[in-house]
Structures are given as structure tokens and as C-alpha cells.
Coordinates of C-alpha atoms in Angstrom, one line a residue:
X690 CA 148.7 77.5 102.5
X691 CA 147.0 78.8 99.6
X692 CA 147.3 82.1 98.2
X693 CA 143.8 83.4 98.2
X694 CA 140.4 82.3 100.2
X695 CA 138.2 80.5 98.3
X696 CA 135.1 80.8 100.8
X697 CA 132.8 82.1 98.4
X698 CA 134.8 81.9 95.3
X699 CA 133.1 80.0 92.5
X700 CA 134.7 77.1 91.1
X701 CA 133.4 74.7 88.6
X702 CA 135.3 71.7 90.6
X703 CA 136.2 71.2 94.3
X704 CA 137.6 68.3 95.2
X705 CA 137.9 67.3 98.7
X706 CA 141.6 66.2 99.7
X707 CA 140.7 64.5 102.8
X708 CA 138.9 61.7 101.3
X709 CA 141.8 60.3 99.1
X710 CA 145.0 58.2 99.6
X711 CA 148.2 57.5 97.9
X712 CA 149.8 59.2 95.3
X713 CA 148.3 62.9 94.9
X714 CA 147.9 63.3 91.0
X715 CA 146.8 59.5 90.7
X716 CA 144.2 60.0 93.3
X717 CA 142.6 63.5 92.2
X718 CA 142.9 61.5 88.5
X719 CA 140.6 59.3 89.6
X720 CA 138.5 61.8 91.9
X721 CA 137.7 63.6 88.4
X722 CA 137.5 60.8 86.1
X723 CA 134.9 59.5 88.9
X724 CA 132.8 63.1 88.9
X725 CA 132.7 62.8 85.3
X726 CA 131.1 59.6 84.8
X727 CA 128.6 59.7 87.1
X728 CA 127.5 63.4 85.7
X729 CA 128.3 65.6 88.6
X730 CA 130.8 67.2 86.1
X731 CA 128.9 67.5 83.4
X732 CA 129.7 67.7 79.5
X733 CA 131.6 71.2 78.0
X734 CA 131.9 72.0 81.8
X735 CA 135.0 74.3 82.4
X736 CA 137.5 73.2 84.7
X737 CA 139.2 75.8 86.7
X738 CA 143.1 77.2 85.6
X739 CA 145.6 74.7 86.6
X740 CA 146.9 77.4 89.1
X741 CA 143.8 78.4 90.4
X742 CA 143.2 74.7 91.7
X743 CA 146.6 73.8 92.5
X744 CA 146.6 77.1 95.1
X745 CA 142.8 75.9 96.1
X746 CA 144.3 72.5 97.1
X747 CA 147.7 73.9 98.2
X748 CA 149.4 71.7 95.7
X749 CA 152.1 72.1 93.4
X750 CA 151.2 73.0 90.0
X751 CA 152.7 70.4 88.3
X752 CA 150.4 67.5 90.2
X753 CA 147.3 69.6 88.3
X754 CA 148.8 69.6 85.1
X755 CA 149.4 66.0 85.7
X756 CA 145.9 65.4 86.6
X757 CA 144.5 67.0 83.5
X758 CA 146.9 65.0 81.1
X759 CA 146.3 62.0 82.7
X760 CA 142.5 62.5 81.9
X761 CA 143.0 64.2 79.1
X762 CA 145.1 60.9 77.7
X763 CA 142.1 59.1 78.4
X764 CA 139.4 61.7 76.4
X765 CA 137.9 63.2 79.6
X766 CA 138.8 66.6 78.7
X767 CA 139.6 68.8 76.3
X768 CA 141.7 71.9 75.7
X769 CA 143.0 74.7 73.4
X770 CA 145.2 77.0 73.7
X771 CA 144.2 80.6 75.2
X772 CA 140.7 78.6 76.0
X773 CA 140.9 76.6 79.1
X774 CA 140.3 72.8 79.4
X775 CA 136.6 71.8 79.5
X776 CA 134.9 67.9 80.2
X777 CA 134.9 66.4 76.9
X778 CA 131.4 66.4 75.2
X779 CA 131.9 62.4 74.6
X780 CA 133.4 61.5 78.3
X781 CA 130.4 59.5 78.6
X782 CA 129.4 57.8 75.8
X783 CA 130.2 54.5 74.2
X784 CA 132.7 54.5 72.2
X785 CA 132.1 50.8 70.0
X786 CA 129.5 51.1 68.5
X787 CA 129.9 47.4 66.3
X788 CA 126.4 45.4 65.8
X789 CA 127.1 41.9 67.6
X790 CA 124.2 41.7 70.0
X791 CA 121.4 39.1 70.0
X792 CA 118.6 40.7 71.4
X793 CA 114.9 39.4 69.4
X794 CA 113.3 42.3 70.7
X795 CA 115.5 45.1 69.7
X796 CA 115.6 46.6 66.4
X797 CA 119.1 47.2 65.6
X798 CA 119.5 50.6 63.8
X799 CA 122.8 52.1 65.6
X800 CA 125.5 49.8 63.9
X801 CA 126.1 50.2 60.3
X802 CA 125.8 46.7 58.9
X803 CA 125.0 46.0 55.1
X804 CA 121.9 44.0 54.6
X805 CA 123.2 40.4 54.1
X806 CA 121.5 39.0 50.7
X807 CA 124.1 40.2 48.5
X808 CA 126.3 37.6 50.3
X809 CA 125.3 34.8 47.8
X810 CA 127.4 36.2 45.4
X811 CA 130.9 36.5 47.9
X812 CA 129.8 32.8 49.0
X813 CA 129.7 31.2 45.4
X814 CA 133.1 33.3 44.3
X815 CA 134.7 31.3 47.9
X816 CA 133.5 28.0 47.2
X817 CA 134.7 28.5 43.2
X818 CA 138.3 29.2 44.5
X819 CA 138.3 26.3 47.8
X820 CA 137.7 24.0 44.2
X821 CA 141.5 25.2 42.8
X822 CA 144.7 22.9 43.2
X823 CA 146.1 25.4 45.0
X824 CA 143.6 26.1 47.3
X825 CA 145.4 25.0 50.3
X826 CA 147.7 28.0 49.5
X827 CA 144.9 30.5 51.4
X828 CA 145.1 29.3 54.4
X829 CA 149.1 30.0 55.0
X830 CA 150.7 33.7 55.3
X831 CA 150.9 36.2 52.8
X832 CA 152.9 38.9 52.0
X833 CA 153.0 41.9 54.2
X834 CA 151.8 44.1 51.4
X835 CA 149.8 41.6 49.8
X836 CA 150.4 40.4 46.2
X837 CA 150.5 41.9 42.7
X838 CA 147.7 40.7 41.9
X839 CA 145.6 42.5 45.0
X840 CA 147.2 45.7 44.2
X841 CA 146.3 46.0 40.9
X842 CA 142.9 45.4 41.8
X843 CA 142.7 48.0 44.3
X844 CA 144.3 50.1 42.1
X845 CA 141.4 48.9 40.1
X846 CA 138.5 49.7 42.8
X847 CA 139.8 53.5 43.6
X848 CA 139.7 54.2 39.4
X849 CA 136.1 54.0 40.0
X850 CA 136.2 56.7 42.3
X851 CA 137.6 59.0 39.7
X852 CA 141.5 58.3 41.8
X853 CA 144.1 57.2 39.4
X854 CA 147.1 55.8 41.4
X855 CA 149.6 53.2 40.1
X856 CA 150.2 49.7 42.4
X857 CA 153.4 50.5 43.9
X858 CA 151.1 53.3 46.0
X859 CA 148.1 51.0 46.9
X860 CA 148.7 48.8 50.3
X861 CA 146.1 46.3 51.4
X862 CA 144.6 46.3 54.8
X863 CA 142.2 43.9 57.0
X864 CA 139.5 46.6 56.7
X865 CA 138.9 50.0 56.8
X866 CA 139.4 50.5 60.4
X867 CA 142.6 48.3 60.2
X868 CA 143.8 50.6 57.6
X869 CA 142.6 53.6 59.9
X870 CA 144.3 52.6 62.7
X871 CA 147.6 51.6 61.2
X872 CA 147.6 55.1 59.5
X873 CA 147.3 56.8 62.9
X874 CA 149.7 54.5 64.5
X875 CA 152.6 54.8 61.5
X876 CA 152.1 58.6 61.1
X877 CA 151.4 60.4 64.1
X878 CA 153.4 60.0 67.4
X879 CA 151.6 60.2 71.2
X880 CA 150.3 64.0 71.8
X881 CA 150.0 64.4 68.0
X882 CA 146.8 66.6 67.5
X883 CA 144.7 66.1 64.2
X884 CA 141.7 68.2 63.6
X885 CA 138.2 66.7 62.7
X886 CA 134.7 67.8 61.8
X887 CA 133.1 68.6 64.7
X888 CA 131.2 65.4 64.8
X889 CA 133.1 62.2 63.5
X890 CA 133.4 58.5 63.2
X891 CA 133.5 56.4 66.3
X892 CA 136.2 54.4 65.3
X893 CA 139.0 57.6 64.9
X894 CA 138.3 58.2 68.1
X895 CA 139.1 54.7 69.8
X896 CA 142.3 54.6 67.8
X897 CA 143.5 57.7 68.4
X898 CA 142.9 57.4 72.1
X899 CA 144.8 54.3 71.8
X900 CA 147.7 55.9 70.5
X901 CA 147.2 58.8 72.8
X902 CA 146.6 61.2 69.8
X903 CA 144.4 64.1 70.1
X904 CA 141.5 65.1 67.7
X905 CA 140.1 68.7 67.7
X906 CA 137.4 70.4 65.9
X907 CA 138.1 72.2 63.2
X908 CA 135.9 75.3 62.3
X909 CA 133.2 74.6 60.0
X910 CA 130.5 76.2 58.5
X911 CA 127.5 74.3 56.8
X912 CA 128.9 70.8 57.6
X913 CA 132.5 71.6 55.7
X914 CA 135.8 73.1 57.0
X915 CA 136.8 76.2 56.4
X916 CA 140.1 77.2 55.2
X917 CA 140.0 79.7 58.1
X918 CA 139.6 77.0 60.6
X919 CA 142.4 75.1 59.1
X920 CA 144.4 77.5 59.4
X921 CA 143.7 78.6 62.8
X922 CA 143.8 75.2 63.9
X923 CA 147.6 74.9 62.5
X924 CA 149.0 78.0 64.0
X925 CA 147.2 77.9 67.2
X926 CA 146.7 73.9 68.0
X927 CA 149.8 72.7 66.2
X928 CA 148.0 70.0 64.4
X929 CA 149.6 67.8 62.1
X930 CA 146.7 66.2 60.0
X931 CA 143.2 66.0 58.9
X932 CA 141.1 63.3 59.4
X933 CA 137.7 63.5 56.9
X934 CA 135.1 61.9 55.3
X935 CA 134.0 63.4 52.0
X936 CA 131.0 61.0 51.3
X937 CA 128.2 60.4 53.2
X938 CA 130.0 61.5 56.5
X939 CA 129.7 60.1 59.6
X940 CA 127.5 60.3 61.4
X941 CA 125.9 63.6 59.6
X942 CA 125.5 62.1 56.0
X943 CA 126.9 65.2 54.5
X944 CA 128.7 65.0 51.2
X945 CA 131.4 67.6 51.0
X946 CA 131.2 70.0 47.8
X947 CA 134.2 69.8 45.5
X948 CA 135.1 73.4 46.0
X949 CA 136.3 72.6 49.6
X950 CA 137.4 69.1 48.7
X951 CA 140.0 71.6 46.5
X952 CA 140.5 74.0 49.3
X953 CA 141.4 71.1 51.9
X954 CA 143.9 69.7 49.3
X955 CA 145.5 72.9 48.7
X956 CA 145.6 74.5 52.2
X957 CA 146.8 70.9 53.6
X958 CA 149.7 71.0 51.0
X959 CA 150.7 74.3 52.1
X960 CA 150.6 73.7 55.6
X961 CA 152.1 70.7 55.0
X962 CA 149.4 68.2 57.2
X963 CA 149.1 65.0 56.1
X964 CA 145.4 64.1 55.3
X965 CA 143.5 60.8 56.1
X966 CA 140.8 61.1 54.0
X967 CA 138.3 58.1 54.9
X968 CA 136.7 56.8 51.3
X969 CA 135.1 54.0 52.7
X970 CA 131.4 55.3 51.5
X971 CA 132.5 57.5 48.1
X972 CA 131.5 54.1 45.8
X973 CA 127.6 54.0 47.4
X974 CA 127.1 57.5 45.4
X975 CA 125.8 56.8 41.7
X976 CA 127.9 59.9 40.9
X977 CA 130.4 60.2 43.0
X978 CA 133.5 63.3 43.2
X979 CA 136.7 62.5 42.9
X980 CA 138.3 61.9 46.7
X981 CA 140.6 64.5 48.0
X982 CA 143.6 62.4 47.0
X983 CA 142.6 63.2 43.0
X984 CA 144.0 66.8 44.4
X985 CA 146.7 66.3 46.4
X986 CA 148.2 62.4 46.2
X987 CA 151.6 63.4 48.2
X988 CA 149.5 65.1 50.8
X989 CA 146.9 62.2 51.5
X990 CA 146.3 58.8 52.7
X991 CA 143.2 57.5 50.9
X992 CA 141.5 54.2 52.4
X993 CA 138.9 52.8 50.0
X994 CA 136.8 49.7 51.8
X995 CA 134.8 47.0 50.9
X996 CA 132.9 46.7 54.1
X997 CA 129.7 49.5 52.8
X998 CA 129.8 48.5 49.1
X999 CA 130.3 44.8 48.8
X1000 CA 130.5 42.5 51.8
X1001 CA 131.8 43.2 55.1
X1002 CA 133.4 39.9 55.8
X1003 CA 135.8 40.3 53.5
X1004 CA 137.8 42.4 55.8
X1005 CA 139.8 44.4 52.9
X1006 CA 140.5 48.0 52.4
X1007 CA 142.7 49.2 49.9
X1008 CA 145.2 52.1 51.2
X1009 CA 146.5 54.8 48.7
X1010 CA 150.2 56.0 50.4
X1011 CA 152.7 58.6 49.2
X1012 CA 155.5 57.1 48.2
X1013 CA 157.8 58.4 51.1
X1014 CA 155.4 57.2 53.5
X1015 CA 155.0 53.1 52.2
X1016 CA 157.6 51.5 54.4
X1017 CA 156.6 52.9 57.3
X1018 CA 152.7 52.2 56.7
X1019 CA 154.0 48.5 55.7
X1020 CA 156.1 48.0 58.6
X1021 CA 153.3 49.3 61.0
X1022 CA 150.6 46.9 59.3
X1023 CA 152.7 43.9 59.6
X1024 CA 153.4 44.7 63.5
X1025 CA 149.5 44.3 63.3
X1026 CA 148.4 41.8 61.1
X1027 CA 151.7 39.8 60.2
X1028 CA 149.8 39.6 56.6
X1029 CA 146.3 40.3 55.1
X1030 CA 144.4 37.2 55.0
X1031 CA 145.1 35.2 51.2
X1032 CA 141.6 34.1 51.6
X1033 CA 139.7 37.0 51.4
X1034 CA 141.9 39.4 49.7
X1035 CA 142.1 36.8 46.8
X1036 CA 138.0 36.4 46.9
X1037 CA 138.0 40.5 47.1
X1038 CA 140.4 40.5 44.3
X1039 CA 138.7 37.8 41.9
X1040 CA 135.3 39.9 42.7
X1041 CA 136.6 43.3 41.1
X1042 CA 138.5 41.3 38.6
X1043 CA 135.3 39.9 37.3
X1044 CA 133.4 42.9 37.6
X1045 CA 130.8 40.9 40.3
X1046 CA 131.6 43.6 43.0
X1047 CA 130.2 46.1 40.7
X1048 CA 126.9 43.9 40.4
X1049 CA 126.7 43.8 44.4
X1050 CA 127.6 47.9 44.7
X1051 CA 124.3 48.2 42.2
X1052 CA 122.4 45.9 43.7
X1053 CA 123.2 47.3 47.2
X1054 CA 122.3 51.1 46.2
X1055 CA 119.4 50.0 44.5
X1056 CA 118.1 48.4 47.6
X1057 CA 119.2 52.1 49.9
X1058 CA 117.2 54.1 47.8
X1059 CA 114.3 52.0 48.3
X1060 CA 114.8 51.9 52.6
X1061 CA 115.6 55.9 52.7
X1062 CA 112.5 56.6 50.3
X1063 CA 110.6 54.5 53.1
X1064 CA 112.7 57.1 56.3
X1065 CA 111.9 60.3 54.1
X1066 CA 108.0 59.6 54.3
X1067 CA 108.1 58.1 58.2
X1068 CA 110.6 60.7 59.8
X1069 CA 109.7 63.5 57.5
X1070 CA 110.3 66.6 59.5
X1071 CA 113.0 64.5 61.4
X1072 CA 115.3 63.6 59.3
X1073 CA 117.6 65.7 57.4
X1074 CA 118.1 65.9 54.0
X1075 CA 120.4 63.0 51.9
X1076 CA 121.3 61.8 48.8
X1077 CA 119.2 58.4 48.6
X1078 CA 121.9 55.6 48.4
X1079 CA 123.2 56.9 52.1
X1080 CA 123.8 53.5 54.3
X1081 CA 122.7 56.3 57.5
X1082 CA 120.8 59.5 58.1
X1083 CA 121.2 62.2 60.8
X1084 CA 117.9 62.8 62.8
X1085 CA 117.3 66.0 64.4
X1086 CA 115.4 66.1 67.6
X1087 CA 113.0 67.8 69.5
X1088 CA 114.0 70.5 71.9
X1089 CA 113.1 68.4 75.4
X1090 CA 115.5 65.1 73.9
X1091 CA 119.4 65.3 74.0
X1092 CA 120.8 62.6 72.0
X1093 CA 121.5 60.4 74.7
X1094 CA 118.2 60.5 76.1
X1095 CA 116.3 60.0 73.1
X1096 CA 118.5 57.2 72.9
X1097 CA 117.5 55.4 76.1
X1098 CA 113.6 55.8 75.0
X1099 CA 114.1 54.6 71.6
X1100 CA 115.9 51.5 73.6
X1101 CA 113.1 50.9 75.9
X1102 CA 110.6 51.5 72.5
X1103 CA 112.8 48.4 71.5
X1104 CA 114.8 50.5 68.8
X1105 CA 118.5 50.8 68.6
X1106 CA 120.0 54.2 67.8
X1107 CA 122.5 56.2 68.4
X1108 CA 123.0 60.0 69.8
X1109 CA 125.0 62.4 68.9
X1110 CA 127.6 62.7 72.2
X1111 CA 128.6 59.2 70.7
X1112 CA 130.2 61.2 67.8
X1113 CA 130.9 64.7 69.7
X1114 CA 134.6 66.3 69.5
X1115 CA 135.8 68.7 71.7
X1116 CA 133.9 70.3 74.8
X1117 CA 130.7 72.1 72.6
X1118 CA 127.6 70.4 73.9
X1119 CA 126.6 68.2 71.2
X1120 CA 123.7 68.5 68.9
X1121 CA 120.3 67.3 69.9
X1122 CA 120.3 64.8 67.1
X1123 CA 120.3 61.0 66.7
X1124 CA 122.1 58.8 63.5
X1125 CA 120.1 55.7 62.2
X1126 CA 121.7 52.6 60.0
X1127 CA 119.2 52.0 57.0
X1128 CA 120.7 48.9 56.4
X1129 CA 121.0 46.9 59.3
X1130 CA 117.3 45.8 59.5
X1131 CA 117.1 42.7 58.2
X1132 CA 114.3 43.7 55.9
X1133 CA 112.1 46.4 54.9
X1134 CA 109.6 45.6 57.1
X1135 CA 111.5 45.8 60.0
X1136 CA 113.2 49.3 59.4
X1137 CA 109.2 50.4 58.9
X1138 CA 108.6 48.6 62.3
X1139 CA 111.7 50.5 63.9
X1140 CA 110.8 53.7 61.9
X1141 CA 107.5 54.3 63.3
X1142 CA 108.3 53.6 66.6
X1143 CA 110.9 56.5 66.2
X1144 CA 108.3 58.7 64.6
X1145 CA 106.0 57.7 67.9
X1146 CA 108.6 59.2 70.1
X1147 CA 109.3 62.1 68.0
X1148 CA 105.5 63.3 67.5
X1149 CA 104.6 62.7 71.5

């Protein structure tokens, strides 16, 4: 019998035993995971102690805490130390967020795709090479860490960043999430926890949750950790690495200042956390600052991709890896890919080599600054301040919208976007913002189309 009556006692969750079967913990798993989707649990919602609901229910205490790791396993909740466990400010939202959908009558601005006319050039470098004698050669395996000749050329494609790393260091990978993914997977173990900016990339999220790796929030101030945060987040969480993105972050557009690019190099080699710094949008700046790895190369996985700057079709992403850590990143991406495909790494190769990638990155920025010049005079109130070769923009939103809301208006205005709970971490109720792709339109008369019906629903 429990301990205490619970009459009149108020409790943020109540389940009701008598309506479930089986196995307890599976059971009240799915009970919760149930309230949650369908919003009678809402987001940042606290859930009560484990042992305040284990002696509501009469249960053992271990079936709770089995409950809330089970849900917790599958980003439901989230929890900190001397802080309780709260529904996770994503638990709802979508998680892929990958343009793929054939709809004439939405204009898609969610997704992130580069506009497609700088193609040509990829297409003439591919039909050059299918000419060679040895073209047949591209269509067999390659090797696991790709050739010589793709090394050097990444090596090639991070100098431009202002990162000077030597070819044993640089790995190739099918993409930047490929890369991503097989850094989480070779580095971090199941109930790792890696800290975050509060709001982050999609794609972290899916393949950490995959690996059953936990993100946190770190505590930031103006869009930037703090070294404070860090810190805390060490001695308090336990976490083992940072996942960032300097350059035109995602989803907020930020651009970290160099002083805490510095302080994130320094404080991670003293804790000793291993860094995954995501450089897949440093190249779109016309002036970029040299990535985090510049600061700390033993300390940080760098992934540098050619999906933002050059073509996404390529598929290739060039990984910077401390030397202690190559093997393992190696063996990891051949348990996922066997090899990179000799195909495109080659084209990707020949197109640094020959200095046409750099012609497509120009021609690609010069076309950005044109589309966000068009957002800064449509959404201007709305949308927050960026440098003008940003491939996004973070829209703030009036006080009645939450993100997901103004999302489902902007849908039925035939608009795609996407709110901020998409990107949320933790249990803080997310920010009644939006983030819009100023690429994907297929022209510039489409993103003005899909522009001002945004601005329609912002000025109601």
C-alpha cells in the first residue's frame, strides 16, 4: 500500500493502473510515451520523483526508473542532476527534416537545399571523367579511407578555412551527416551525454538517439557557450563532448565570435572533452574564422562538407581526426559505408583540384546575398539579424504563434517552414521562433512568393 494518501496531492502525472496489461514498466512506458504525444503531458512538464510515483502506484522503484529510461532512451524526457526529469521540449516534433516531397502547391522553405543551377558545372566535370580509360574503375569499391589523392584535396578544402592539417588526419565520408553520425557512433558509447547549444541541428539529434547518446544544453549567453556552462555541465552532467556549429548555426544563423571559439578550445582541452565541431557552413562566409580545430587539433573532430557550398549530390565530407582517434573513426565508417563512393569522391576531388569548386562556392554566395537582401526587406521586423551569404535565417514570432503553430498556418498558407521545438534541447519551452531555407526555392520569385505570404501571417 502506498506510504502517503495522495487524495488531494498534486501530481504532474497519474497514471491509472487498472487500464494496462502485461509487463509493468513496459506498460506505464507506453502509458507515458502515449500522454506525451497526444499533448496531455505537455512540453518542459515536470514529472513527479521516481519515488513519489513509485509509492503513488505502490510499485517498486526500480519499475519507475525503468519507465523514465526507457522514454528517456527514446528523447521523451529529459533530466539533470539535482533538477528532476521534465517531457522533452522536442517529444513531439519531427525529427527529418530532408526536402523530398512533391507537393506543386507548397513552397518548400524548411529543408536546406542549395539552389540547383550551379549543377552544370558538377555534371560537365562527371561526364569529362565517364570519357577516361579507366572509367569503369568508379563504379567498383574503394578504399575504406579513400585515396591519396582525395585526402590531399580535403586537406586542400579545410586550408581554405584558415585549418592546416596534413593527409594522414583528413578521412572521407559520404556526407556531412555520414561523417556526423560515424563520429558519434566511433566516439561515444550508449548513455554518453554531450552538451549542445540550446537549439541545434536536427540531424545530431536523430543520430544520437540512435546510438542512445544524450545531448544537453549547455549554458549560453548571447547565442555562445559560456565557459561557466562548460564547466558546470562537466562536473555536474558528466559530459564527454561538444557538439557545435561555429558558422551560420543551425537553426539560429549565429556565427560564434573568435574569443569563445578560443575559450571552447581551451576549456575542452582541459576538461579533456572531445569536440565535434560541425564546419559544414564556415566556406559560405566571404571571411570566414578559423574553425575551432585551428585551436585545438587533438581535442576536435572537424567535418568540412560539400553539400552547402558546392553540390549536394556529391555526398562527400572531409573529416579532420586526431591521430589517436583514425582507426577507430575508419573502422566505424567502413561498418557503414564499406567505402566512399570512387565516383563522386573522384568528381569532388578533380573539382577542388581544378579550382571549379571555388567558382561554384562564389557563384553560390553571390546568389545568397541577393535572396537574404530580398528576406531583410519582406520580413523586416521578423527576421533576425545575419551576415548575407547565410543558406537560413531565424524568424522571431509574434507573441500568440509558438513555432509549431505558426508552422501549421504557414502550411495551410502553402509555405513550408519550420519551428523551433524541431531544434529544441532539453525541457525549456522553446522559443517562439520559426527557421527558413533561402535556398531551396527554386527561384527568386518563388522565395518572394513564399516570403510574403509569411509576412501576411506575421502582420495579421
Amino acid at each position: 500500500m502506498p506510504v502517503n494518501s495522495f487524495d488531494n496531492y498534486p501530481m504532474s502525472w497519474k497514471p491509472d493502473l487498472s487500464k494496462i496489461t502485461g509487463t509493468k514498466y513496459i506498460a506505464l512506458a507506453e502509458l507515458l510515451e502515449s500522454d506525451i504525444k497526444s499533448g496531455k503531458l505537455k512540453a518542459g512538464t515536470k514529472l513527479p520523483p521516481q519515488r513519489e510515483l513509485a509509492d503513488f502506484l505502490d510499485l517498486n522503484l526500480s519499475t519507475i526508473s525503468k519507465v523514465y529510461k526507457l522514454c528517456g532512451q527514446k528523447g521523451l524526457l529529459s533530466s539533470s542532476v539535482g533538477n528532476g526529469t521534465y517531457v522533452s521540449s522536442d517529444a513531439t516534433a519531427e525529427p527529418m527534416l530532408l526536402c523530398g516531397k512533391e507537393d506543386s502547391h507548397i513552397i518548400e522553405m524548411g529543408a536546406i537545399v542549395p539552389f540547383v543551377t550551379s549543377n552544370l558545372k558538377v555534371k560537365q566535370y562527371t561526364e569529362s571523367l565517364m570519357k577516361k580509360p579507366d572509367a569503369l574503375n568508379l563504379f567498383s569499391y574503394g578504399a575504406p579511407e579513400g585515396t591519396k589523392r582525395q585526402r590531399e584535396a580535403g586537406a586542400v578544402w579545410l586550408q581554405k578555412s584558415g585549418f592546416y592539417t596534413d593527409v594522414k588526419h583528413i578521412v572521407p565520408a559520404a556526407g556531412g551527416q555520414n561523417a556526423l553520425t560515424a563520429a558519434l557512433g566511433a566516439f561515444f558509447k550508449t548513455g554518453d551525454k554531450i552538451g549542445t547549444e540550446p537549439m541545434t541541428y536536427t540531424g545530431v539529434k536523430t543520430a544520437a538517439k540512435l546510438f542512445g547518446i544524450h545531448l544537453l544544453p549547455v549554458r549560453s549567453r548571447q547565442n555562445e557557450m559560456t565557459e561557466e556552462g562548460i564547466r558546470y555541465a562537466v562536473q555536474n552532467e558528466n559530459i564527454k563532448g561538444l557538439y557545435v556549429i561555429p558558422d551560420y548555426q543551425n537553426p539560429t544563423s549565429h556565427i560564434m565570435s573568435l574569443e569563445t571559439r578560443k575559450m571552447i578550445a581551451r576549456t575542452a582541452s582541459e576538461e579533456n572533452l572531445l569536440i565535434i565541431e560541425d564546419g559544414i557552413n564556415n566556406l559560405l562566409e566571404q571571411n570566414p574564422m578559423p574553425p575551432i580545430a585551428s585551436f585545438a587539433p587533438e581535442q576536435v573532430v572537424y567535418i568540412s562538407s560539400l553539400s552547402k557550398t558546392v553540390s549536394p549530390g556529391l555526398r562527400t565530407a572531409f573529416i579532420h581526426v586526431p591521430e589517436h582517434l583514425h582507426d577507430k573513426l575508419v573502422a566505424t565508417l567502413y561498418s557503414m559505408n564499406i567505402s566512399i563512393s570512387p565516383l563522386l569522391a573522384t568528381v569532388s576531388a578533380a573539382l577542388i583540384e581544378d579550382g571549379a569548386a571555388d567558382e561554384i562556392l562564389a557563384e553560390r554566395q553571390k546568389g545568397m546575398i541577393e535572396r537574404n537582401l530580398i528576406v531583410n526587406e519582406i520580413l523586416d521586423g521578423f527576421a533576425t539579424p545575419s551576415e548575407l551569404t547565410s543558406p537560413l535565417r531565424y524568424i522571431r514570432l509574434p507573441e500568440h504563434f509558438t513555432g509549431k503553430s505558426f508552422e501549421l498556418c504557414a502550411k495551410q498558407a502553402g509555405v513550408e517552414v519550420y519551428g523551433a521545438e524541431r531544434f529544441s534541447v532539453g525541457n525549456k519551452v522553446p522559443e517562439k521562433t520559426i527557421r527558413i531555407s533561402v535556398t531551396t526555392p527554386p527561384s527568386a520569385e518563388a522565395l518572394t512568393d513564399g516570403l510574403e505570404r509569411l509576412s501576411g501571417l506575421l502582420r495579421q
